[in-house]
Amino acid sequence: MSVRRSLVVGTVGLAALLATQSTALATPPGGVPPGQAKKHVEVSADAPLRDLGSAIGLRIGTAVNTGLLGEDPAYTDIVNTQFNSVTPENAMKWESVEPTKGTYTWADADELVKSAQRNGQLVRAHTLVWHSQLPQWLSKDTGATTTFSDQQVKDIVKKHIKDEAGRYKGRVWSWDVVNEAFNDDGTPRQSIFYKAWGNSTDYIADAFRWAHEADPKAELFYNDYNIEYTGPKSIAVYDLVEKLKAQHVPIDGVGFQTHLSTQYGFPNLQETMQKFADLGLDVAETEVDVRTAVEAVDPATDPATYTATPVDGLHQSTQEAYWDQTMKACLFVQRCVSYTVWGVADSNSWIPGVFPGEGAALLYDDALQPKRQYTVVQQDLALAAGAAPRRAGAGGR
Ligand code: G3I
Protein backbone atom coordinates (compact mmCIF):
# COMPACT_ATOMS: atom_id res chain seq x y z
CA MET A 1 0.00 0.00 0.00
CA SER A 2 1.20 3.55 -0.65
CA VAL A 3 3.04 5.66 1.90
CA ARG A 4 0.64 6.95 4.52
CA ARG A 5 0.13 10.69 4.41
CA SER A 6 -2.52 12.83 5.94
CA LEU A 7 -4.66 15.21 3.92
CA VAL A 8 -6.63 18.05 5.44
CA VAL A 9 -9.81 18.47 3.47
CA GLY A 10 -9.76 21.66 1.49
CA THR A 11 -6.13 21.92 0.61
CA VAL A 12 -5.04 19.73 -2.25
CA GLY A 13 -5.25 18.17 -5.68
CA LEU A 14 -8.37 18.04 -7.75
CA ALA A 15 -10.17 19.91 -5.00
CA ALA A 16 -9.49 23.38 -6.29
CA LEU A 17 -10.79 22.53 -9.74
CA LEU A 18 -13.79 20.69 -8.38
CA ALA A 19 -14.68 23.46 -5.96
CA THR A 20 -15.35 25.79 -8.87
CA GLN A 21 -18.03 23.39 -10.09
CA SER A 22 -20.08 23.52 -6.90
CA THR A 23 -23.83 23.90 -7.36
CA ALA A 24 -26.73 24.08 -4.94
CA LEU A 25 -28.10 20.61 -4.36
CA ALA A 26 -31.18 19.22 -2.71
CA THR A 27 -31.18 17.37 0.58
CA PRO A 28 -30.72 13.63 0.02
CA PRO A 29 -33.93 11.64 0.48
CA GLY A 30 -32.09 8.44 1.25
CA GLY A 31 -29.72 9.97 3.74
CA VAL A 32 -25.97 10.14 3.35
CA PRO A 33 -23.40 7.60 4.44
CA PRO A 34 -22.26 8.19 8.00
CA GLY A 35 -19.43 10.62 8.50
CA GLN A 36 -19.58 12.23 5.09
CA ALA A 37 -19.39 15.83 3.98
CA LYS A 38 -18.05 17.28 7.23
CA LYS A 39 -15.70 20.21 6.87
CA HIS A 40 -12.10 19.90 8.05
CA VAL A 41 -12.31 16.12 8.30
CA GLU A 42 -8.89 14.59 8.06
CA VAL A 43 -8.75 11.75 5.59
CA SER A 44 -5.67 9.69 5.08
CA ALA A 45 -4.73 9.30 1.42
CA ASP A 46 -4.65 5.53 1.85
CA ALA A 47 -7.95 5.38 3.70
CA PRO A 48 -10.56 2.88 2.52
CA LEU A 49 -12.43 3.99 -0.59
CA ARG A 50 -15.66 4.53 1.36
CA ASP A 51 -13.99 7.01 3.72
CA LEU A 52 -12.45 8.98 0.88
CA GLY A 53 -15.80 9.00 -0.94
CA SER A 54 -17.74 9.98 2.17
CA ALA A 55 -15.52 13.02 2.68
CA ILE A 56 -16.87 14.48 -0.56
CA GLY A 57 -20.38 13.00 -0.39
CA LEU A 58 -19.70 10.40 -3.09
CA ARG A 59 -21.20 6.96 -2.67
CA ILE A 60 -18.62 4.27 -3.48
CA GLY A 61 -20.43 1.04 -4.21
CA THR A 62 -20.00 -2.53 -5.28
CA ALA A 63 -22.27 -5.17 -6.72
CA VAL A 64 -22.66 -7.87 -4.10
CA ASN A 65 -22.95 -11.60 -4.59
CA THR A 66 -25.27 -12.59 -1.76
CA GLY A 67 -23.94 -16.15 -1.92
CA LEU A 68 -20.55 -14.86 -0.74
CA LEU A 69 -21.62 -12.08 1.63
CA GLY A 70 -21.43 -13.40 5.16
CA GLU A 71 -20.04 -16.72 3.87
CA ASP A 72 -16.60 -15.75 2.59
CA PRO A 73 -14.87 -13.75 5.35
CA ALA A 74 -12.29 -12.04 3.12
CA TYR A 75 -14.94 -11.08 0.56
CA THR A 76 -17.29 -9.82 3.25
CA ASP A 77 -14.55 -7.79 4.89
CA ILE A 78 -13.76 -5.97 1.63
CA VAL A 79 -17.44 -5.23 0.93
CA ASN A 80 -17.96 -3.75 4.36
CA THR A 81 -14.69 -1.88 4.87
CA GLN A 82 -14.26 -0.43 1.37
CA PHE A 83 -17.77 0.46 0.22
CA ASN A 84 -20.51 2.72 1.57
CA SER A 85 -23.08 1.57 -0.98
CA VAL A 86 -24.09 -1.93 -2.07
CA THR A 87 -26.04 -3.20 -5.07
CA PRO A 88 -27.43 -6.73 -5.18
CA GLU A 89 -25.82 -8.24 -8.29
CA ASN A 90 -28.78 -10.58 -8.79
CA ALA A 91 -30.82 -10.87 -5.56
CA MET A 92 -33.42 -8.19 -6.31
CA LYS A 93 -34.02 -9.17 -9.94
CA TRP A 94 -37.51 -10.39 -10.79
CA GLU A 95 -36.52 -14.04 -11.34
CA SER A 96 -34.82 -14.03 -7.93
CA VAL A 97 -37.70 -12.57 -5.92
CA GLU A 98 -40.67 -14.22 -7.64
CA PRO A 99 -39.56 -17.48 -9.28
CA THR A 100 -43.10 -18.83 -8.94
CA LYS A 101 -46.00 -16.52 -9.71
CA GLY A 102 -47.32 -15.05 -6.48
CA THR A 103 -44.69 -16.67 -4.26
CA TYR A 104 -41.97 -14.33 -3.14
CA THR A 105 -38.45 -15.33 -2.07
CA TRP A 106 -37.09 -12.25 -0.37
CA ALA A 107 -34.48 -13.95 1.86
CA ASP A 108 -31.32 -12.99 -0.04
CA ALA A 109 -32.46 -9.43 -0.73
CA ASP A 110 -33.58 -8.99 2.88
CA GLU A 111 -30.22 -10.24 4.10
CA LEU A 112 -28.38 -7.75 1.93
CA VAL A 113 -30.49 -4.85 3.19
CA LYS A 114 -29.95 -5.89 6.81
CA SER A 115 -26.21 -6.25 6.24
CA ALA A 116 -26.10 -2.77 4.70
CA GLN A 117 -27.91 -1.31 7.71
CA ARG A 118 -25.48 -3.00 10.10
CA ASN A 119 -22.49 -1.69 8.16
CA GLY A 120 -23.62 1.89 7.56
CA GLN A 121 -24.12 1.37 3.83
CA LEU A 122 -26.78 2.62 1.45
CA VAL A 123 -28.53 0.22 -0.92
CA ARG A 124 -28.56 0.98 -4.64
CA ALA A 125 -31.42 -1.37 -5.52
CA HIS A 126 -31.36 -3.12 -8.91
CA THR A 127 -33.69 -3.58 -10.84
CA LEU A 128 -37.47 -3.42 -11.25
CA VAL A 129 -38.21 -3.53 -15.00
CA TRP A 130 -35.69 -5.39 -17.17
CA HIS A 131 -36.24 -7.75 -20.12
CA SER A 132 -33.50 -10.08 -18.85
CA GLN A 133 -33.63 -12.42 -15.85
CA LEU A 134 -37.41 -12.47 -15.87
CA PRO A 135 -39.07 -15.43 -14.18
CA GLN A 136 -39.85 -18.32 -16.51
CA TRP A 137 -43.58 -18.02 -15.78
CA LEU A 138 -43.56 -14.53 -17.28
CA SER A 139 -41.23 -14.98 -20.25
CA LYS A 140 -39.15 -17.93 -21.40
CA ASP A 141 -37.08 -16.03 -23.96
CA THR A 142 -35.46 -13.07 -22.15
CA GLY A 143 -38.43 -10.81 -22.34
CA ALA A 144 -39.30 -11.13 -26.03
CA THR A 145 -42.63 -12.94 -25.67
CA THR A 146 -45.13 -13.90 -23.02
CA THR A 147 -48.32 -15.92 -22.82
CA PHE A 148 -50.11 -13.14 -20.93
CA SER A 149 -52.34 -10.54 -22.59
CA ASP A 150 -51.27 -6.90 -22.82
CA GLN A 151 -53.57 -5.89 -19.97
CA GLN A 152 -52.35 -8.79 -17.84
CA VAL A 153 -48.72 -7.76 -18.39
CA LYS A 154 -49.56 -4.21 -17.32
CA ASP A 155 -51.25 -5.46 -14.15
CA ILE A 156 -48.39 -7.86 -13.42
CA VAL A 157 -45.73 -5.15 -13.86
CA LYS A 158 -47.64 -2.74 -11.62
CA LYS A 159 -48.02 -5.36 -8.90
CA HIS A 160 -44.35 -6.32 -9.14
CA ILE A 161 -43.16 -2.73 -8.74
CA LYS A 162 -45.59 -1.97 -5.92
CA ASP A 163 -44.71 -5.17 -4.07
CA GLU A 164 -40.93 -5.00 -4.39
CA ALA A 165 -40.36 -1.24 -4.07
CA GLY A 166 -43.00 -1.23 -1.30
CA ARG A 167 -41.23 -3.98 0.63
CA TYR A 168 -38.02 -1.96 0.77
CA LYS A 169 -39.70 1.42 1.21
CA GLY A 170 -37.44 3.74 3.19
CA ARG A 171 -34.68 1.11 3.36
CA VAL A 172 -32.98 1.69 0.00
CA TRP A 173 -31.68 5.02 -1.23
CA SER A 174 -32.26 4.39 -4.93
CA TRP A 175 -33.79 2.07 -7.48
CA ASP A 176 -32.82 1.26 -11.05
CA VAL A 177 -36.46 1.43 -12.09
CA VAL A 178 -36.00 0.62 -15.77
CA ASN A 179 -32.93 -1.13 -17.12
CA GLU A 180 -31.68 -1.35 -20.73
CA ALA A 181 -34.81 -0.31 -22.63
CA PHE A 182 -32.98 0.55 -25.86
CA ASN A 183 -30.96 -1.28 -28.50
CA ASP A 184 -27.51 -0.05 -29.48
CA ASP A 185 -28.95 1.54 -32.64
CA GLY A 186 -31.25 3.71 -30.53
CA THR A 187 -34.47 1.84 -31.34
CA PRO A 188 -36.63 0.77 -28.39
CA ARG A 189 -36.09 -2.82 -27.29
CA GLN A 190 -39.03 -5.00 -28.39
CA SER A 191 -39.67 -6.34 -24.92
CA ILE A 192 -42.90 -7.72 -23.49
CA PHE A 193 -43.28 -4.35 -21.77
CA TYR A 194 -42.93 -2.34 -24.98
CA LYS A 195 -45.42 -4.63 -26.71
CA ALA A 196 -47.96 -4.62 -23.86
CA TRP A 197 -48.08 -0.83 -23.90
CA GLY A 198 -49.03 -0.90 -27.62
CA ASN A 199 -45.50 -0.83 -29.07
CA SER A 200 -44.63 2.21 -27.01
CA THR A 201 -42.06 3.25 -24.43
CA ASP A 202 -44.90 4.63 -22.28
CA TYR A 203 -44.32 1.74 -19.88
CA ILE A 204 -41.23 3.58 -18.69
CA ALA A 205 -43.18 6.58 -17.38
CA ASP A 206 -45.70 4.29 -15.69
CA ALA A 207 -42.90 2.30 -14.06
CA PHE A 208 -41.39 5.45 -12.57
CA ARG A 209 -44.79 6.66 -11.34
CA TRP A 210 -45.55 3.32 -9.67
CA ALA A 211 -42.09 3.13 -8.10
CA HIS A 212 -42.50 6.65 -6.75
CA GLU A 213 -45.89 5.80 -5.29
CA ALA A 214 -44.41 2.72 -3.63
CA ASP A 215 -41.35 4.47 -2.16
CA PRO A 216 -41.69 8.27 -2.44
CA LYS A 217 -38.25 9.03 -1.01
CA ALA A 218 -36.20 6.64 -3.11
CA GLU A 219 -34.07 8.19 -5.83
CA LEU A 220 -35.25 6.73 -9.13
CA PHE A 221 -32.84 5.95 -11.99
CA TYR A 222 -32.98 4.86 -15.61
CA ASN A 223 -29.93 2.58 -16.12
CA ASP A 224 -28.21 1.40 -19.32
CA TYR A 225 -24.93 0.34 -20.97
CA ASN A 226 -23.19 1.83 -24.02
CA ILE A 227 -24.63 5.25 -23.27
CA GLU A 228 -21.28 6.50 -21.99
CA TYR A 229 -20.40 7.97 -25.39
CA THR A 230 -22.27 10.03 -27.94
CA GLY A 231 -24.12 7.67 -30.26
CA PRO A 232 -27.63 6.59 -31.25
CA LYS A 233 -28.38 4.82 -27.98
CA SER A 234 -27.14 7.63 -25.77
CA ILE A 235 -29.13 10.13 -27.84
CA ALA A 236 -32.28 7.98 -27.60
CA VAL A 237 -31.96 7.77 -23.82
CA TYR A 238 -31.31 11.50 -23.60
CA ASP A 239 -34.45 12.22 -25.63
CA LEU A 240 -36.43 9.85 -23.42
CA VAL A 241 -35.38 11.36 -20.10
CA GLU A 242 -35.77 14.89 -21.43
CA LYS A 243 -39.36 13.98 -22.33
CA LEU A 244 -39.95 12.34 -18.94
CA LYS A 245 -38.71 15.45 -17.16
CA ALA A 246 -40.96 17.67 -19.29
CA GLN A 247 -43.91 15.44 -18.35
CA HIS A 248 -42.99 15.67 -14.64
CA VAL A 249 -42.46 11.94 -14.42
CA PRO A 250 -40.62 11.26 -11.12
CA ILE A 251 -37.22 10.35 -12.56
CA ASP A 252 -34.19 11.53 -10.57
CA GLY A 253 -31.17 10.18 -12.36
CA VAL A 254 -29.49 8.23 -15.12
CA GLY A 255 -27.10 5.37 -14.47
CA PHE A 256 -24.20 4.80 -16.84
CA GLN A 257 -23.24 1.15 -16.42
CA THR A 258 -19.69 1.75 -17.72
CA HIS A 259 -18.70 -1.78 -18.72
CA LEU A 260 -15.49 -0.94 -20.56
CA SER A 261 -12.92 -2.93 -22.52
CA THR A 262 -9.38 -1.91 -23.40
CA GLN A 263 -10.00 -3.06 -26.97
CA TYR A 264 -12.19 0.01 -27.47
CA GLY A 265 -11.28 3.67 -27.02
CA PHE A 266 -12.25 5.42 -23.83
CA PRO A 267 -15.70 7.06 -24.17
CA ASN A 268 -16.43 10.78 -23.78
CA LEU A 269 -17.93 9.85 -20.43
CA GLN A 270 -17.53 13.11 -18.54
CA GLU A 271 -19.04 15.17 -21.35
CA THR A 272 -21.94 12.74 -21.73
CA MET A 273 -22.74 12.60 -18.03
CA GLN A 274 -22.59 16.40 -17.81
CA LYS A 275 -25.06 16.67 -20.69
CA PHE A 276 -27.56 14.52 -18.83
CA ALA A 277 -26.86 16.34 -15.55
CA ASP A 278 -27.68 19.61 -17.28
CA LEU A 279 -31.24 18.31 -17.68
CA GLY A 280 -31.53 18.57 -13.89
CA LEU A 281 -30.78 14.93 -13.21
CA ASP A 282 -28.30 13.17 -10.97
CA VAL A 283 -25.96 10.80 -12.77
CA ALA A 284 -24.05 7.75 -11.58
CA GLU A 285 -21.55 5.20 -12.79
CA THR A 286 -23.40 2.08 -11.79
CA GLU A 287 -21.54 -1.07 -12.96
CA VAL A 288 -17.94 -0.10 -13.62
CA ASP A 289 -15.54 -2.76 -14.82
CA VAL A 290 -12.65 -2.66 -17.29
CA ARG A 291 -11.94 -5.94 -19.01
CA THR A 292 -8.90 -6.80 -21.09
CA ALA A 293 -7.31 -9.72 -22.91
CA VAL A 294 -6.03 -12.14 -20.29
CA GLU A 295 -4.04 -15.28 -19.90
CA ALA A 296 -6.93 -16.94 -18.17
CA VAL A 297 -8.66 -20.17 -17.56
CA ASP A 298 -12.43 -19.97 -17.53
CA PRO A 299 -13.44 -20.19 -13.85
CA ALA A 300 -16.52 -22.15 -14.85
CA THR A 301 -14.38 -24.95 -16.24
CA ASP A 302 -11.37 -24.76 -13.96
CA PRO A 303 -11.95 -22.67 -10.86
CA ALA A 304 -8.93 -24.03 -9.01
CA THR A 305 -6.41 -22.65 -11.47
CA TYR A 306 -8.20 -19.48 -12.46
CA THR A 307 -5.87 -16.56 -12.83
CA ALA A 308 -6.80 -13.47 -14.73
CA THR A 309 -3.58 -11.79 -15.76
CA PRO A 310 -3.49 -9.20 -18.55
CA VAL A 311 -1.59 -10.56 -21.55
CA ASP A 312 1.04 -7.84 -21.25
CA GLY A 313 2.01 -4.65 -19.47
CA LEU A 314 0.41 -2.49 -22.13
CA HIS A 315 -3.00 -3.99 -21.43
CA GLN A 316 -2.44 -3.60 -17.69
CA SER A 317 -1.47 0.05 -17.96
CA THR A 318 -4.41 0.75 -20.28
CA GLN A 319 -6.74 -0.74 -17.70
CA GLU A 320 -5.27 1.49 -15.03
CA ALA A 321 -5.69 4.54 -17.25
CA TYR A 322 -9.33 3.64 -17.88
CA TRP A 323 -10.06 3.23 -14.16
CA ASP A 324 -8.43 6.60 -13.57
CA GLN A 325 -10.62 8.19 -16.23
CA THR A 326 -13.86 6.62 -14.97
CA MET A 327 -13.26 8.02 -11.49
CA LYS A 328 -12.13 11.43 -12.72
CA ALA A 329 -15.18 11.69 -15.00
CA CYS A 330 -17.41 11.20 -11.97
CA LEU A 331 -15.40 13.59 -9.80
CA PHE A 332 -15.55 16.34 -12.40
CA VAL A 333 -19.35 16.12 -12.77
CA GLN A 334 -20.82 17.57 -9.59
CA ARG A 335 -24.09 15.67 -10.03
CA CYS A 336 -22.32 12.32 -10.27
CA VAL A 337 -23.53 11.03 -6.92
CA SER A 338 -22.36 7.46 -6.93
CA TYR A 339 -19.65 5.26 -8.39
CA THR A 340 -20.27 1.51 -8.23
CA VAL A 341 -17.96 -1.27 -9.36
CA TRP A 342 -19.60 -4.43 -10.71
CA GLY A 343 -18.19 -6.95 -8.27
CA VAL A 344 -15.33 -7.18 -5.84
CA ALA A 345 -12.74 -9.54 -7.32
CA ASP A 346 -11.84 -10.92 -10.74
CA SER A 347 -12.81 -14.39 -9.56
CA ASN A 348 -16.43 -13.34 -9.02
CA SER A 349 -16.87 -11.18 -12.10
CA TRP A 350 -19.45 -11.98 -14.78
CA ILE A 351 -16.88 -11.16 -17.51
CA PRO A 352 -15.00 -14.46 -18.06
CA GLY A 353 -18.26 -16.35 -18.50
CA VAL A 354 -19.56 -13.95 -21.15
CA PHE A 355 -16.37 -12.74 -22.87
CA PRO A 356 -14.02 -15.71 -23.21
CA GLY A 357 -10.38 -14.60 -23.19
CA GLU A 358 -11.17 -11.36 -21.37
CA GLY A 359 -11.16 -10.61 -17.67
CA ALA A 360 -9.11 -8.99 -14.92
CA ALA A 361 -11.92 -6.46 -14.91
CA LEU A 362 -12.15 -5.47 -11.25
CA LEU A 363 -10.14 -3.80 -8.46
CA TYR A 364 -9.14 -7.00 -6.63
CA ASP A 365 -7.49 -10.09 -8.07
CA ASP A 366 -8.76 -13.63 -7.74
CA ALA A 367 -6.91 -13.97 -4.43
CA LEU A 368 -8.81 -10.92 -3.16
CA GLN A 369 -5.69 -8.76 -3.14
CA PRO A 370 -6.02 -5.12 -4.26
CA LYS A 371 -4.57 -4.48 -7.71
CA ARG A 372 -2.88 -1.36 -9.04
CA GLN A 373 -6.29 -0.29 -10.31
CA TYR A 374 -7.41 -0.04 -6.70
CA THR A 375 -4.57 2.35 -5.88
CA VAL A 376 -5.37 4.45 -8.95
CA VAL A 377 -8.98 4.91 -7.84
CA GLN A 378 -7.94 5.52 -4.25
CA GLN A 379 -5.44 8.20 -5.26
CA ASP A 380 -8.02 10.02 -7.40
CA LEU A 381 -10.41 10.09 -4.47
CA ALA A 382 -7.66 11.34 -2.17
CA LEU A 383 -6.79 14.12 -4.61
CA ALA A 384 -10.43 15.23 -4.62
CA ALA A 385 -10.45 15.79 -0.88
CA GLY A 386 -11.92 19.18 -0.04
CA ALA A 387 -14.14 19.39 -3.10
CA ALA A 388 -17.65 20.73 -2.61
CA PRO A 389 -19.71 17.87 -1.18
CA ARG A 390 -22.14 16.31 -3.59
CA ARG A 391 -25.50 15.12 -2.39
CA ALA A 392 -27.97 12.88 -4.14
CA GLY A 393 -31.19 14.81 -4.47
CA ALA A 394 -34.70 14.45 -5.67
CA GLY A 395 -33.64 15.35 -9.19
CA GLY A 396 -35.47 18.65 -9.05
CA ARG A 397 -38.90 17.22 -8.39
O1 G3I B 1 -28.82 -18.85 -9.82
C1 G3I B 1 -28.58 -19.76 -10.91
C2 G3I B 1 -28.17 -21.10 -10.38
O2 G3I B 1 -29.23 -21.64 -9.65
C3 G3I B 1 -27.77 -21.97 -11.56
O3 G3I B 1 -27.28 -23.19 -11.09
C4 G3I B 1 -26.71 -21.31 -12.40
C5 G3I B 1 -26.35 -22.13 -13.63
O4 G3I B 1 -25.81 -21.33 -14.65
O5 G3I B 1 -27.18 -20.08 -12.84
C6 G3I B 1 -27.47 -19.18 -11.78
O6 G3I B 1 -27.94 -17.99 -12.31
C7 G3I B 1 -26.95 -17.15 -12.86
C8 G3I B 1 -27.05 -15.79 -12.15
O7 G3I B 1 -26.18 -14.88 -12.74
C9 G3I B 1 -26.71 -15.89 -10.66
O8 G3I B 1 -25.41 -16.33 -10.50
C10 G3I B 1 -27.22 -16.97 -14.34
O9 G3I B 1 -26.97 -18.18 -15.01
C11 G3I B 1 -26.34 -15.90 -14.91
O10 G3I B 1 -26.74 -15.63 -16.25
C12 G3I B 1 -26.49 -14.63 -14.10
O11 G3I B 1 -25.64 -13.65 -14.66
C13 G3I B 1 -25.87 -12.32 -14.23
C14 G3I B 1 -26.27 -11.46 -15.42
O12 G3I B 1 -26.43 -10.12 -15.01
C15 G3I B 1 -27.57 -11.93 -16.05
O13 G3I B 1 -27.80 -11.25 -17.22
C16 G3I B 1 -24.56 -11.77 -13.66
O14 G3I B 1 -24.26 -12.49 -12.45
C17 G3I B 1 -24.69 -10.30 -13.37
O15 G3I B 1 -23.43 -9.76 -13.06
C18 G3I B 1 -25.22 -9.57 -14.60
O16 G3I B 1 -25.40 -8.20 -14.28
C19 G3I B 1 -25.87 -7.38 -15.33
C20 G3I B 1 -26.69 -6.27 -14.69
O17 G3I B 1 -27.71 -6.83 -13.90
C21 G3I B 1 -27.27 -5.33 -15.75
N1 G3I B 1 -26.23 -4.82 -16.62
C22 G3I B 1 -25.35 -5.82 -17.21
C23 G3I B 1 -24.73 -6.71 -16.13
C24 G3I B 1 -23.77 -7.70 -16.74
O18 G3I B 1 -24.42 -8.59 -17.59
PDB file of C-alpha atoms in Angstrom, residues 256-354:
ATOM      1  CA  PHE A 256     -24.203   4.801 -16.842  1.00  0.00           C
ATOM      2  CA  GLN A 257     -23.240   1.150 -16.415  1.00  0.00           C
ATOM      3  CA  THR A 258     -19.688   1.754 -17.722  1.00  0.00           C
ATOM      4  CA  HIS A 259     -18.704  -1.776 -18.715  1.00  0.00           C
ATOM      5  CA  LEU A 260     -15.488  -0.942 -20.563  1.00  0.00           C
ATOM      6  CA  SER A 261     -12.924  -2.935 -22.517  1.00  0.00           C
ATOM      7  CA  THR A 262      -9.378  -1.905 -23.405  1.00  0.00           C
ATOM      8  CA  GLN A 263     -10.003  -3.063 -26.966  1.00  0.00           C
ATOM      9  CA  TYR A 264     -12.186   0.013 -27.471  1.00  0.00           C
ATOM     10  CA  GLY A 265     -11.284   3.666 -27.021  1.00  0.00           C
ATOM     11  CA  PHE A 266     -12.250   5.423 -23.826  1.00  0.00           C
ATOM     12  CA  PRO A 267     -15.703   7.060 -24.175  1.00  0.00           C
ATOM     13  CA  ASN A 268     -16.434  10.784 -23.782  1.00  0.00           C
ATOM     14  CA  LEU A 269     -17.928   9.853 -20.429  1.00  0.00           C
ATOM     15  CA  GLN A 270     -17.529  13.112 -18.540  1.00  0.00           C
ATOM     16  CA  GLU A 271     -19.040  15.166 -21.348  1.00  0.00           C
ATOM     17  CA  THR A 272     -21.944  12.737 -21.734  1.00  0.00           C
ATOM     18  CA  MET A 273     -22.741  12.601 -18.027  1.00  0.00           C
ATOM     19  CA  GLN A 274     -22.587  16.398 -17.812  1.00  0.00           C
ATOM     20  CA  LYS A 275     -25.055  16.672 -20.695  1.00  0.00           C
ATOM     21  CA  PHE A 276     -27.560  14.515 -18.830  1.00  0.00           C
ATOM     22  CA  ALA A 277     -26.863  16.337 -15.548  1.00  0.00           C
ATOM     23  CA  ASP A 278     -27.679  19.612 -17.281  1.00  0.00           C
ATOM     24  CA  LEU A 279     -31.242  18.312 -17.677  1.00  0.00           C
ATOM     25  CA  GLY A 280     -31.528  18.573 -13.890  1.00  0.00           C
ATOM     26  CA  LEU A 281     -30.777  14.927 -13.213  1.00  0.00           C
ATOM     27  CA  ASP A 282     -28.303  13.170 -10.973  1.00  0.00           C
ATOM     28  CA  VAL A 283     -25.958  10.801 -12.775  1.00  0.00           C
ATOM     29  CA  ALA A 284     -24.049   7.749 -11.581  1.00  0.00           C
ATOM     30  CA  GLU A 285     -21.549   5.199 -12.790  1.00  0.00           C
ATOM     31  CA  THR A 286     -23.401   2.075 -11.792  1.00  0.00           C
ATOM     32  CA  GLU A 287     -21.543  -1.066 -12.958  1.00  0.00           C
ATOM     33  CA  VAL A 288     -17.937  -0.098 -13.619  1.00  0.00           C
ATOM     34  CA  ASP A 289     -15.535  -2.757 -14.819  1.00  0.00           C
ATOM     35  CA  VAL A 290     -12.648  -2.656 -17.287  1.00  0.00           C
ATOM     36  CA  ARG A 291     -11.938  -5.940 -19.007  1.00  0.00           C
ATOM     37  CA  THR A 292      -8.903  -6.798 -21.091  1.00  0.00           C
ATOM     38  CA  ALA A 293      -7.314  -9.724 -22.910  1.00  0.00           C
ATOM     39  CA  VAL A 294      -6.028 -12.142 -20.291  1.00  0.00           C
ATOM     40  CA  GLU A 295      -4.037 -15.282 -19.903  1.00  0.00           C
ATOM     41  CA  ALA A 296      -6.933 -16.938 -18.169  1.00  0.00           C
ATOM     42  CA  VAL A 297      -8.663 -20.171 -17.559  1.00  0.00           C
ATOM     43  CA  ASP A 298     -12.434 -19.974 -17.533  1.00  0.00           C
ATOM     44  CA  PRO A 299     -13.435 -20.186 -13.847  1.00  0.00           C
ATOM     45  CA  ALA A 300     -16.516 -22.148 -14.854  1.00  0.00           C
ATOM     46  CA  THR A 301     -14.378 -24.946 -16.239  1.00  0.00           C
ATOM     47  CA  ASP A 302     -11.370 -24.764 -13.959  1.00  0.00           C
ATOM     48  CA  PRO A 303     -11.948 -22.674 -10.862  1.00  0.00           C
ATOM     49  CA  ALA A 304      -8.931 -24.026  -9.012  1.00  0.00           C
ATOM     50  CA  THR A 305      -6.414 -22.652 -11.468  1.00  0.00           C
ATOM     51  CA  TYR A 306      -8.204 -19.480 -12.463  1.00  0.00           C
ATOM     52  CA  THR A 307      -5.866 -16.557 -12.831  1.00  0.00           C
ATOM     53  CA  ALA A 308      -6.798 -13.466 -14.733  1.00  0.00           C
ATOM     54  CA  THR A 309      -3.583 -11.789 -15.759  1.00  0.00           C
ATOM     55  CA  PRO A 310      -3.493  -9.205 -18.545  1.00  0.00           C
ATOM     56  CA  VAL A 311      -1.595 -10.557 -21.546  1.00  0.00           C
ATOM     57  CA  ASP A 312       1.044  -7.841 -21.251  1.00  0.00           C
ATOM     58  CA  GLY A 313       2.005  -4.649 -19.468  1.00  0.00           C
ATOM     59  CA  LEU A 314       0.415  -2.488 -22.127  1.00  0.00           C
ATOM     60  CA  HIS A 315      -3.005  -3.986 -21.427  1.00  0.00           C
ATOM     61  CA  GLN A 316      -2.436  -3.600 -17.689  1.00  0.00           C
ATOM     62  CA  SER A 317      -1.471   0.055 -17.963  1.00  0.00           C
ATOM     63  CA  THR A 318      -4.410   0.754 -20.281  1.00  0.00           C
ATOM     64  CA  GLN A 319      -6.735  -0.735 -17.699  1.00  0.00           C
ATOM     65  CA  GLU A 320      -5.267   1.495 -15.025  1.00  0.00           C
ATOM     66  CA  ALA A 321      -5.692   4.539 -17.255  1.00  0.00           C
ATOM     67  CA  TYR A 322      -9.332   3.637 -17.879  1.00  0.00           C
ATOM     68  CA  TRP A 323     -10.056   3.230 -14.164  1.00  0.00           C
ATOM     69  CA  ASP A 324      -8.435   6.605 -13.574  1.00  0.00           C
ATOM     70  CA  GLN A 325     -10.624   8.195 -16.230  1.00  0.00           C
ATOM     71  CA  THR A 326     -13.856   6.625 -14.968  1.00  0.00           C
ATOM     72  CA  MET A 327     -13.264   8.018 -11.495  1.00  0.00           C
ATOM     73  CA  LYS A 328     -12.131  11.425 -12.717  1.00  0.00           C
ATOM     74  CA  ALA A 329     -15.177  11.692 -15.001  1.00  0.00           C
ATOM     75  CA  CYS A 330     -17.411  11.203 -11.967  1.00  0.00           C
ATOM     76  CA  LEU A 331     -15.398  13.589  -9.801  1.00  0.00           C
ATOM     77  CA  PHE A 332     -15.550  16.340 -12.403  1.00  0.00           C
ATOM     78  CA  VAL A 333     -19.347  16.117 -12.768  1.00  0.00           C
ATOM     79  CA  GLN A 334     -20.823  17.567  -9.591  1.00  0.00           C
ATOM     80  CA  ARG A 335     -24.087  15.669 -10.032  1.00  0.00           C
ATOM     81  CA  CYS A 336     -22.322  12.323 -10.271  1.00  0.00           C
ATOM     82  CA  VAL A 337     -23.533  11.034  -6.918  1.00  0.00           C
ATOM     83  CA  SER A 338     -22.357   7.459  -6.932  1.00  0.00           C
ATOM     84  CA  TYR A 339     -19.651   5.264  -8.386  1.00  0.00           C
ATOM     85  CA  THR A 340     -20.272   1.511  -8.230  1.00  0.00           C
ATOM     86  CA  VAL A 341     -17.959  -1.274  -9.362  1.00  0.00           C
ATOM     87  CA  TRP A 342     -19.597  -4.425 -10.713  1.00  0.00           C
ATOM     88  CA  GLY A 343     -18.190  -6.946  -8.267  1.00  0.00           C
ATOM     89  CA  VAL A 344     -15.328  -7.184  -5.835  1.00  0.00           C
ATOM     90  CA  ALA A 345     -12.743  -9.538  -7.318  1.00  0.00           C
ATOM     91  CA  ASP A 346     -11.839 -10.916 -10.739  1.00  0.00           C
ATOM     92  CA  SER A 347     -12.808 -14.385  -9.558  1.00  0.00           C
ATOM     93  CA  ASN A 348     -16.427 -13.340  -9.019  1.00  0.00           C
ATOM     94  CA  SER A 349     -16.874 -11.179 -12.099  1.00  0.00           C
ATOM     95  CA  TRP A 350     -19.447 -11.982 -14.784  1.00  0.00           C
ATOM     96  CA  ILE A 351     -16.883 -11.161 -17.511  1.00  0.00           C
ATOM     97  CA  PRO A 352     -15.001 -14.461 -18.057  1.00  0.00           C
ATOM     98  CA  GLY A 353     -18.257 -16.351 -18.504  1.00  0.00           C
ATOM     99  CA  VAL A 354     -19.562 -13.955 -21.155  1.00  0.00           C
TER     100      VAL A 354
END
